[in-house]
XYZ file of N, CA and C in Angstrom:
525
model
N 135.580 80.738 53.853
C 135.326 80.205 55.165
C 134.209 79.171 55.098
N 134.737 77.757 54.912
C 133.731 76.574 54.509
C 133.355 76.017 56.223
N 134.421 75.986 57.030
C 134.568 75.551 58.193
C 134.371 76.360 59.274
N 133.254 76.482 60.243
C 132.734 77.107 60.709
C 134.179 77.372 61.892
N 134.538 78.548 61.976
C 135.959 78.444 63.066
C 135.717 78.298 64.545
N 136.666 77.905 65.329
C 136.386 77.122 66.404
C 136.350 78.594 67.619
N 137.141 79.900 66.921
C 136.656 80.887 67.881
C 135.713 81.756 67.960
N 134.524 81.146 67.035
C 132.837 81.686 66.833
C 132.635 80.929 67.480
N 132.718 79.717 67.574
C 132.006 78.707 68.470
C 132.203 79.048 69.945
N 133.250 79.724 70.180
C 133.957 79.683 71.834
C 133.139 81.516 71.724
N 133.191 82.107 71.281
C 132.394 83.449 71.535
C 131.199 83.461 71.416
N 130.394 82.760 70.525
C 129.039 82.328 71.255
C 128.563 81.539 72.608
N 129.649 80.897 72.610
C 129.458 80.322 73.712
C 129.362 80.871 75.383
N 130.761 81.941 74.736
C 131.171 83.253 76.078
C 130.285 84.244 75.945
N 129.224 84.168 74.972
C 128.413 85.714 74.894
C 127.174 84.940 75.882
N 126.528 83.820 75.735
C 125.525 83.479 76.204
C 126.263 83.270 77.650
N 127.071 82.386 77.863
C 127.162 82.633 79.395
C 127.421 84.244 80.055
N 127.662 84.700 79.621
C 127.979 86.237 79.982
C 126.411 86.777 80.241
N 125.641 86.181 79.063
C 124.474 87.129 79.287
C 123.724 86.500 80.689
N 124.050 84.732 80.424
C 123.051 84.067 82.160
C 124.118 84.863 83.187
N 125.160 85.487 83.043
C 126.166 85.898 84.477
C 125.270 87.321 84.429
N 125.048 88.035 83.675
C 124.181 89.074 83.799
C 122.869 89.270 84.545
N 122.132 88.532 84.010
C 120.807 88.306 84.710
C 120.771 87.896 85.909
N 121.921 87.093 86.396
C 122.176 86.333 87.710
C 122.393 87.826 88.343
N 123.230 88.427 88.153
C 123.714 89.599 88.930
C 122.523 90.399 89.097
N 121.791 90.927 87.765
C 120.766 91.097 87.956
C 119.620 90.957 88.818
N 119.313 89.862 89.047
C 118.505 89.422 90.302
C 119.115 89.568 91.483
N 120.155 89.328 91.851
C 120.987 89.380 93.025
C 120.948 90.501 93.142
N 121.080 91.597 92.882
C 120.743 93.510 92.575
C 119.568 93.807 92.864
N 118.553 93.061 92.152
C 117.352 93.804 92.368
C 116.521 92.872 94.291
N 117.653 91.862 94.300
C 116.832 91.528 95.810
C 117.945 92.707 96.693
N 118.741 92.874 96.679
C 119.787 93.919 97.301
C 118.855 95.269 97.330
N 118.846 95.470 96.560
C 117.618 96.955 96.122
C 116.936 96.818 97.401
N 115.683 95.521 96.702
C 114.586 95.214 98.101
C 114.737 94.957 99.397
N 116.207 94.397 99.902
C 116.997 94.400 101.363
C 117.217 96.056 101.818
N 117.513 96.758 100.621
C 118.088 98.191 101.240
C 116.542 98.889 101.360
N 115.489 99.032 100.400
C 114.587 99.316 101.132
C 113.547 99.078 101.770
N 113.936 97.686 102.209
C 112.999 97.288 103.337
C 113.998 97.436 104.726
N 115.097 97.920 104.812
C 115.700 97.928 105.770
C 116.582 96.720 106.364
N 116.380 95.174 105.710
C 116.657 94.425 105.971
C 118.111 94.118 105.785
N 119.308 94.913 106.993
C 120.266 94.948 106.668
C 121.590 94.325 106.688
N 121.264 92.611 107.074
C 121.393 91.686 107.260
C 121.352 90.891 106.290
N 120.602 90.637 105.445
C 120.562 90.757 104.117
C 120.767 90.820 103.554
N 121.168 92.482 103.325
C 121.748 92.989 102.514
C 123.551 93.234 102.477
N 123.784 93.006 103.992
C 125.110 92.411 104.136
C 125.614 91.279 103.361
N 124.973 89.970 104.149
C 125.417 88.657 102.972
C 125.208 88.762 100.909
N 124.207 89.763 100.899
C 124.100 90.282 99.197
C 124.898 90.697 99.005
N 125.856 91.336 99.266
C 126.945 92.295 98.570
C 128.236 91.129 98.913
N 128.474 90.290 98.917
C 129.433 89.466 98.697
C 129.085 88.205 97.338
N 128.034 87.909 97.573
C 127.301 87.376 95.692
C 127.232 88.100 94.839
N 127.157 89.648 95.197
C 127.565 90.861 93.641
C 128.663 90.389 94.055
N 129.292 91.121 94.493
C 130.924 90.867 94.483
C 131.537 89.653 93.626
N 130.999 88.591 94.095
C 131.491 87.366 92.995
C 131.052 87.165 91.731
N 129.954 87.344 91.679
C 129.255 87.510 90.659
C 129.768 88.697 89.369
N 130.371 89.623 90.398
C 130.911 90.923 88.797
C 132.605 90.176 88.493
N 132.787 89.266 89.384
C 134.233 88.730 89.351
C 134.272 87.970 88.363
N 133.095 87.095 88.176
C 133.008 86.192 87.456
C 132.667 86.155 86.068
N 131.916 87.412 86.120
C 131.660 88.662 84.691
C 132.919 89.117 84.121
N 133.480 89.562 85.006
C 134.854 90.206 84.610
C 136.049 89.391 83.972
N 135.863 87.921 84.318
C 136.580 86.917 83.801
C 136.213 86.478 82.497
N 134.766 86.449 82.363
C 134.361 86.166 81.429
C 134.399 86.717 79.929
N 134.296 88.396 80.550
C 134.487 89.357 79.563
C 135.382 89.627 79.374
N 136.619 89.370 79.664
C 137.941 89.291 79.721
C 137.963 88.354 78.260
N 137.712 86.857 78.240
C 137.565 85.785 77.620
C 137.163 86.023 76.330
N 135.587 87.083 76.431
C 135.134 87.495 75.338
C 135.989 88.358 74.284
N 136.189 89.116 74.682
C 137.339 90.363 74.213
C 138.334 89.341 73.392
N 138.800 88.587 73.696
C 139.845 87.656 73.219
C 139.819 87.471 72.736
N 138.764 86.501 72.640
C 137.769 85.483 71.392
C 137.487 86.516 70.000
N 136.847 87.811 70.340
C 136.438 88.592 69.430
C 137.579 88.729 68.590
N 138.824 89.117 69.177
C 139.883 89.737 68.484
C 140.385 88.750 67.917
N 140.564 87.315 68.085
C 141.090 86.748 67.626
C 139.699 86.018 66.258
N 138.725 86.169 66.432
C 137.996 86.707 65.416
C 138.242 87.178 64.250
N 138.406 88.172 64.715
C 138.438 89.440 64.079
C 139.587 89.269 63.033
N 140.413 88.663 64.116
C 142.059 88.411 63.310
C 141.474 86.601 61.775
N 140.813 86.320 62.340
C 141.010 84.567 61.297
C 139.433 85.430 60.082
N 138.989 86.719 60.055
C 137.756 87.026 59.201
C 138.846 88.630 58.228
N 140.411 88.540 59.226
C 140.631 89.380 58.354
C 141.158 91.264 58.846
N 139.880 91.161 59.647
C 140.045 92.345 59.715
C 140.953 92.744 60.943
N 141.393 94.065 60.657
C 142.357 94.653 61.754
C 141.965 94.768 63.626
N 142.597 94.837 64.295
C 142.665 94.682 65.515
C 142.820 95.824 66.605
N 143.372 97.138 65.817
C 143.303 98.334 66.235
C 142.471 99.442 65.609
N 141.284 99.856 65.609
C 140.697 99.803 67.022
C 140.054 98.482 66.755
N 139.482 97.762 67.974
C 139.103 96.412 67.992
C 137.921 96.949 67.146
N 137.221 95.585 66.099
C 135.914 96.161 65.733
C 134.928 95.769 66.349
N 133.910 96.318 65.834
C 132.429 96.002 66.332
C 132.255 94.839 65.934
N 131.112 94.114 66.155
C 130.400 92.622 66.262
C 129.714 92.486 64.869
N 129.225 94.017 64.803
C 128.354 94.251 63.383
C 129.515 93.521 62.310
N 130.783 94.614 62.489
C 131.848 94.562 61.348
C 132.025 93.203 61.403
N 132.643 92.379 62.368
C 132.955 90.758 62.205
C 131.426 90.163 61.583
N 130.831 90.245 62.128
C 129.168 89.432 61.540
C 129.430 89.772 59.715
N 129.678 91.137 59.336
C 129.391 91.335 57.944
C 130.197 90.811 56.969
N 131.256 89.750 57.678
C 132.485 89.050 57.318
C 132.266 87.691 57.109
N 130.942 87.258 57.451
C 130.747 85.597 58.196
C 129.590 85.426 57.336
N 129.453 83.907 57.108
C 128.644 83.891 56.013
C 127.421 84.125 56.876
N 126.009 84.223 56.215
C 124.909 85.058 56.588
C 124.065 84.008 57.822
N 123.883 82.477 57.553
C 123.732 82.117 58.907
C 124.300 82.415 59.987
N 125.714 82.239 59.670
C 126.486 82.454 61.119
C 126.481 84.175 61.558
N 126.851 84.871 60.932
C 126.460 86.601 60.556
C 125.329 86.619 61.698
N 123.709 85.900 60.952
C 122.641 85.999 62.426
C 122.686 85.521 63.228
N 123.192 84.519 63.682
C 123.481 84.320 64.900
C 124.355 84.729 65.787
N 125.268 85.362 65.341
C 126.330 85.973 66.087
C 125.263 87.318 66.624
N 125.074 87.767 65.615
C 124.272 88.926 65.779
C 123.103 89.106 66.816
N 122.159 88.160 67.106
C 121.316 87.722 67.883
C 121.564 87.361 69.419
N 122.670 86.795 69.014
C 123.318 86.334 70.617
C 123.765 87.842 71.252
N 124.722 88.805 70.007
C 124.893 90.055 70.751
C 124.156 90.984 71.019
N 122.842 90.757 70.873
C 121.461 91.692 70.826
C 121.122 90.879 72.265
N 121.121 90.072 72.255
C 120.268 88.907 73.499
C 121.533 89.630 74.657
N 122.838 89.626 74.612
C 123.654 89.864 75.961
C 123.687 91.807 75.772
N 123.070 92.262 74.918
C 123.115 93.875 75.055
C 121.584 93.846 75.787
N 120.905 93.029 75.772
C 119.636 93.802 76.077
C 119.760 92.860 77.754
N 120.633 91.556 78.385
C 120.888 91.848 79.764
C 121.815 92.899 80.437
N 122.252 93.057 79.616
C 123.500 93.948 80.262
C 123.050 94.958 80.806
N 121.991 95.801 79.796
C 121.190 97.059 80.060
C 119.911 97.136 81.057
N 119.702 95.614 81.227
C 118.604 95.242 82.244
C 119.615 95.341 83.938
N 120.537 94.661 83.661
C 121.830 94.478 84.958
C 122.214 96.185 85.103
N 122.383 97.213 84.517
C 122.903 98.379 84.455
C 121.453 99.158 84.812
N 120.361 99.223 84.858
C 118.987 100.100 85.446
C 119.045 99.294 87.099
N 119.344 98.158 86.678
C 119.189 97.658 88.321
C 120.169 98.646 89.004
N 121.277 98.565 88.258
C 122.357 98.789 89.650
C 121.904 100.153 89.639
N 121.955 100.848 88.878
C 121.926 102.480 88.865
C 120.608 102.818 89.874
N 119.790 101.920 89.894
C 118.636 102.368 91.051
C 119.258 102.059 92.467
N 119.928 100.883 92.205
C 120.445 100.786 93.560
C 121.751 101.364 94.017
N 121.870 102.271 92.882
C 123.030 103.063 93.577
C 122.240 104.580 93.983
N 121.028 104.572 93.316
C 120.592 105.770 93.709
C 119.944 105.950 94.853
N 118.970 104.924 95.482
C 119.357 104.290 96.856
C 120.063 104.322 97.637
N 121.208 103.993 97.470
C 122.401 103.561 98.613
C 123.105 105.173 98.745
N 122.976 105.827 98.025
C 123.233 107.477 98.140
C 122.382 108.038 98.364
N 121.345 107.992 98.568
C 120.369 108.357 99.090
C 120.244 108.641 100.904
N 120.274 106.834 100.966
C 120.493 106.459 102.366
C 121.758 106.984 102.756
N 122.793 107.036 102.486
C 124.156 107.497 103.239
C 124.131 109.340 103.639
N 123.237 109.895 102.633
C 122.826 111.187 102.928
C 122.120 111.155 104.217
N 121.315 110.654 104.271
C 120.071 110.548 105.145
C 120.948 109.701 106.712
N 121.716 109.250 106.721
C 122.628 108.662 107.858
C 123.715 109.454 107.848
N 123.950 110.115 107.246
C 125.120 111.242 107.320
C 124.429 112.284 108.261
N 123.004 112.730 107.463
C 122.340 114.046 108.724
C 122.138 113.162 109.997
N 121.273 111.727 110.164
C 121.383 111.744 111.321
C 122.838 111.576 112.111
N 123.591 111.171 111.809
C 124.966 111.120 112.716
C 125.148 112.289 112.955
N 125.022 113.222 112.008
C 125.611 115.177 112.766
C 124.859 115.163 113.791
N 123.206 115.118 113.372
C 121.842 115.736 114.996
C 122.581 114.650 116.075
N 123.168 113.511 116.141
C 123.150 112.807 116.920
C 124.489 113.442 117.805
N 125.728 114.010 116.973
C 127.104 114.093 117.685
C 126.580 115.508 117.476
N 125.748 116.206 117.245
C 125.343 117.915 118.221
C 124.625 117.588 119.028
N 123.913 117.010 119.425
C 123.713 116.284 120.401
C 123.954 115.862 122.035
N 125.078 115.084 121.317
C 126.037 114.967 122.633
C 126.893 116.065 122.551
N 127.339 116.877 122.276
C 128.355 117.341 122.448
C 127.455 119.060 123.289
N 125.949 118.953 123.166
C 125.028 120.137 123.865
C 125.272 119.210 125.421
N 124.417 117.382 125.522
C 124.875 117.268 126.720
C 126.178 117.319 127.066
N 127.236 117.314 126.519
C 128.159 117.152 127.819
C 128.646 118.093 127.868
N 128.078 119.442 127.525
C 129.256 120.656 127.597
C 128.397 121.206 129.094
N 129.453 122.050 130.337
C 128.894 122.325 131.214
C 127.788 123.683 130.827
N 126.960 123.972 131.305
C 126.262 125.216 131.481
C 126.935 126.329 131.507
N 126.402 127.504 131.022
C 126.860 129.034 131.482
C 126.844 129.342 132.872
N 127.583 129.780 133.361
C 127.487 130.416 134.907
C 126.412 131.353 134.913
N 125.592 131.823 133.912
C 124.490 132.483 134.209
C 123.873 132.654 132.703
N 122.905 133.105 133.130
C 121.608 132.779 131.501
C 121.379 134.798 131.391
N 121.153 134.695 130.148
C 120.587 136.359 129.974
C 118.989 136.494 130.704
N 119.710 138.199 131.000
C 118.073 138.305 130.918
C 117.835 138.330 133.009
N 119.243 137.709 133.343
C 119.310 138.266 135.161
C 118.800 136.189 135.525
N 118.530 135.878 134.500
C 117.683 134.581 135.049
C 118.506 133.616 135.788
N 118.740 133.138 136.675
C 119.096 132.008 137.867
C 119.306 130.876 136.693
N 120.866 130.527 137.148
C 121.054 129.549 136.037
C 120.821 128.026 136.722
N 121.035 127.093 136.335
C 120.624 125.483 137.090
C 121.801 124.711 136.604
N 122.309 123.831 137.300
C 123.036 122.830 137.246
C 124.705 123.558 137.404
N 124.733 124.247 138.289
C 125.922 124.835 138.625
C 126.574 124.895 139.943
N 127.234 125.013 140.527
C 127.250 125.426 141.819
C 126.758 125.862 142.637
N 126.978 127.366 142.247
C 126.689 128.353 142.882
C 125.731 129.308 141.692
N 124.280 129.318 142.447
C 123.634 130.230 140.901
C 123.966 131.686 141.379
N 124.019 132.174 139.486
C 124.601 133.325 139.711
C 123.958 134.049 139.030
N 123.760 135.265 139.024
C 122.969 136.868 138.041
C 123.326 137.559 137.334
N 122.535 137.554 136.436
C 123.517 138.511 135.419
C 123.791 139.920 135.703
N 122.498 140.412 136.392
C 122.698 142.126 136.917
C 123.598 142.101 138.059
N 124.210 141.179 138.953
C 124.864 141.479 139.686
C 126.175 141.953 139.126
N 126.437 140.962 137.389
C 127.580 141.855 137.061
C 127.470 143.585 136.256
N 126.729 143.765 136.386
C 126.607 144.937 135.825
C 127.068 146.004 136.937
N 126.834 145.703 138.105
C 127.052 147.280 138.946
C 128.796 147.828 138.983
């Protein structure tokens, strides 16, 4: 391999943009985070349509990558089932290209894992909050459902009930 192949060139290329689509998401996550707990939920409305595009655009990408690798994988030789690791293709490539491949996949493992603590906080958050709006919606619909039910026709204890007709006693039913 005298000629550096043209699908190292296109997978370095897809690893570094993958890793700036990472960090992008990344930030876009960690201001989402700061919308959900500052309450700002307006905010955090229009944020969740830039993740949204943003993992779309990841997903295309890494789609791309996968490709590139295998077809890699396929012009250095090695087999395709199970796909290999980055290590295995790198240990195939002469030793400049070997570190750099290698470097670039260290550089998009260490956003990926920065993009993956974000979200996981902000999912621990957002379950958090849905607990916490789940109890208040119950206190709120027991609630209403104490006002609008009518009163007992009478209270224990003989006591004069209120908001009825006609108040009535409890010892009167006893005789």
């Amino acid at each position: 391999m005298n000629d550096r192949p043209h699908c190292l060139n296109v997978l370095l290329a897809c690893m570094d943009r993958l890793r700036e689509k990472h960090l992008v998401w990344a930030r876009l996550a960690r201001s989402h985070h700061d919308d959900m707990v500052s309450g700002r939920f307006s905010d955090m409305e229009r944020g969740v349509a830039e993740l949204e595009n943003q993992l779309l655009d990841i997903g295309d990408e890494e789609e791309l990558r996968l490709r590139t690798t295998l077809e890699l994988a396929d012009t250095c030789g090695l087999a395709d089932d199970p796909p290999p690791r980055l290590t295995e293709i790198a240990a195939q490539l002469p030793a400049e290209w070997s570190a750099e491949l290698v470097s670039v996949g260290q550089k998009l493992r260490e956003a990926v894992a920065v993009a993956e603590e974000i979200g996981r906080r902000s999912a621990e958050i957002a379950r958090i909050g849905l607990v916490v709006s789940q109890g208040a919606i119950k206190m709120a619909q027991d609630k209403a459902v104490k006002a609008s039910r009518q009163p007992a026709a009478y209270a224990r204890g003989g006591q004069r009930t209120t908001g009825t007709a006609v108040p009535v006693y409890q010892r009167v039913w006893k005789a």
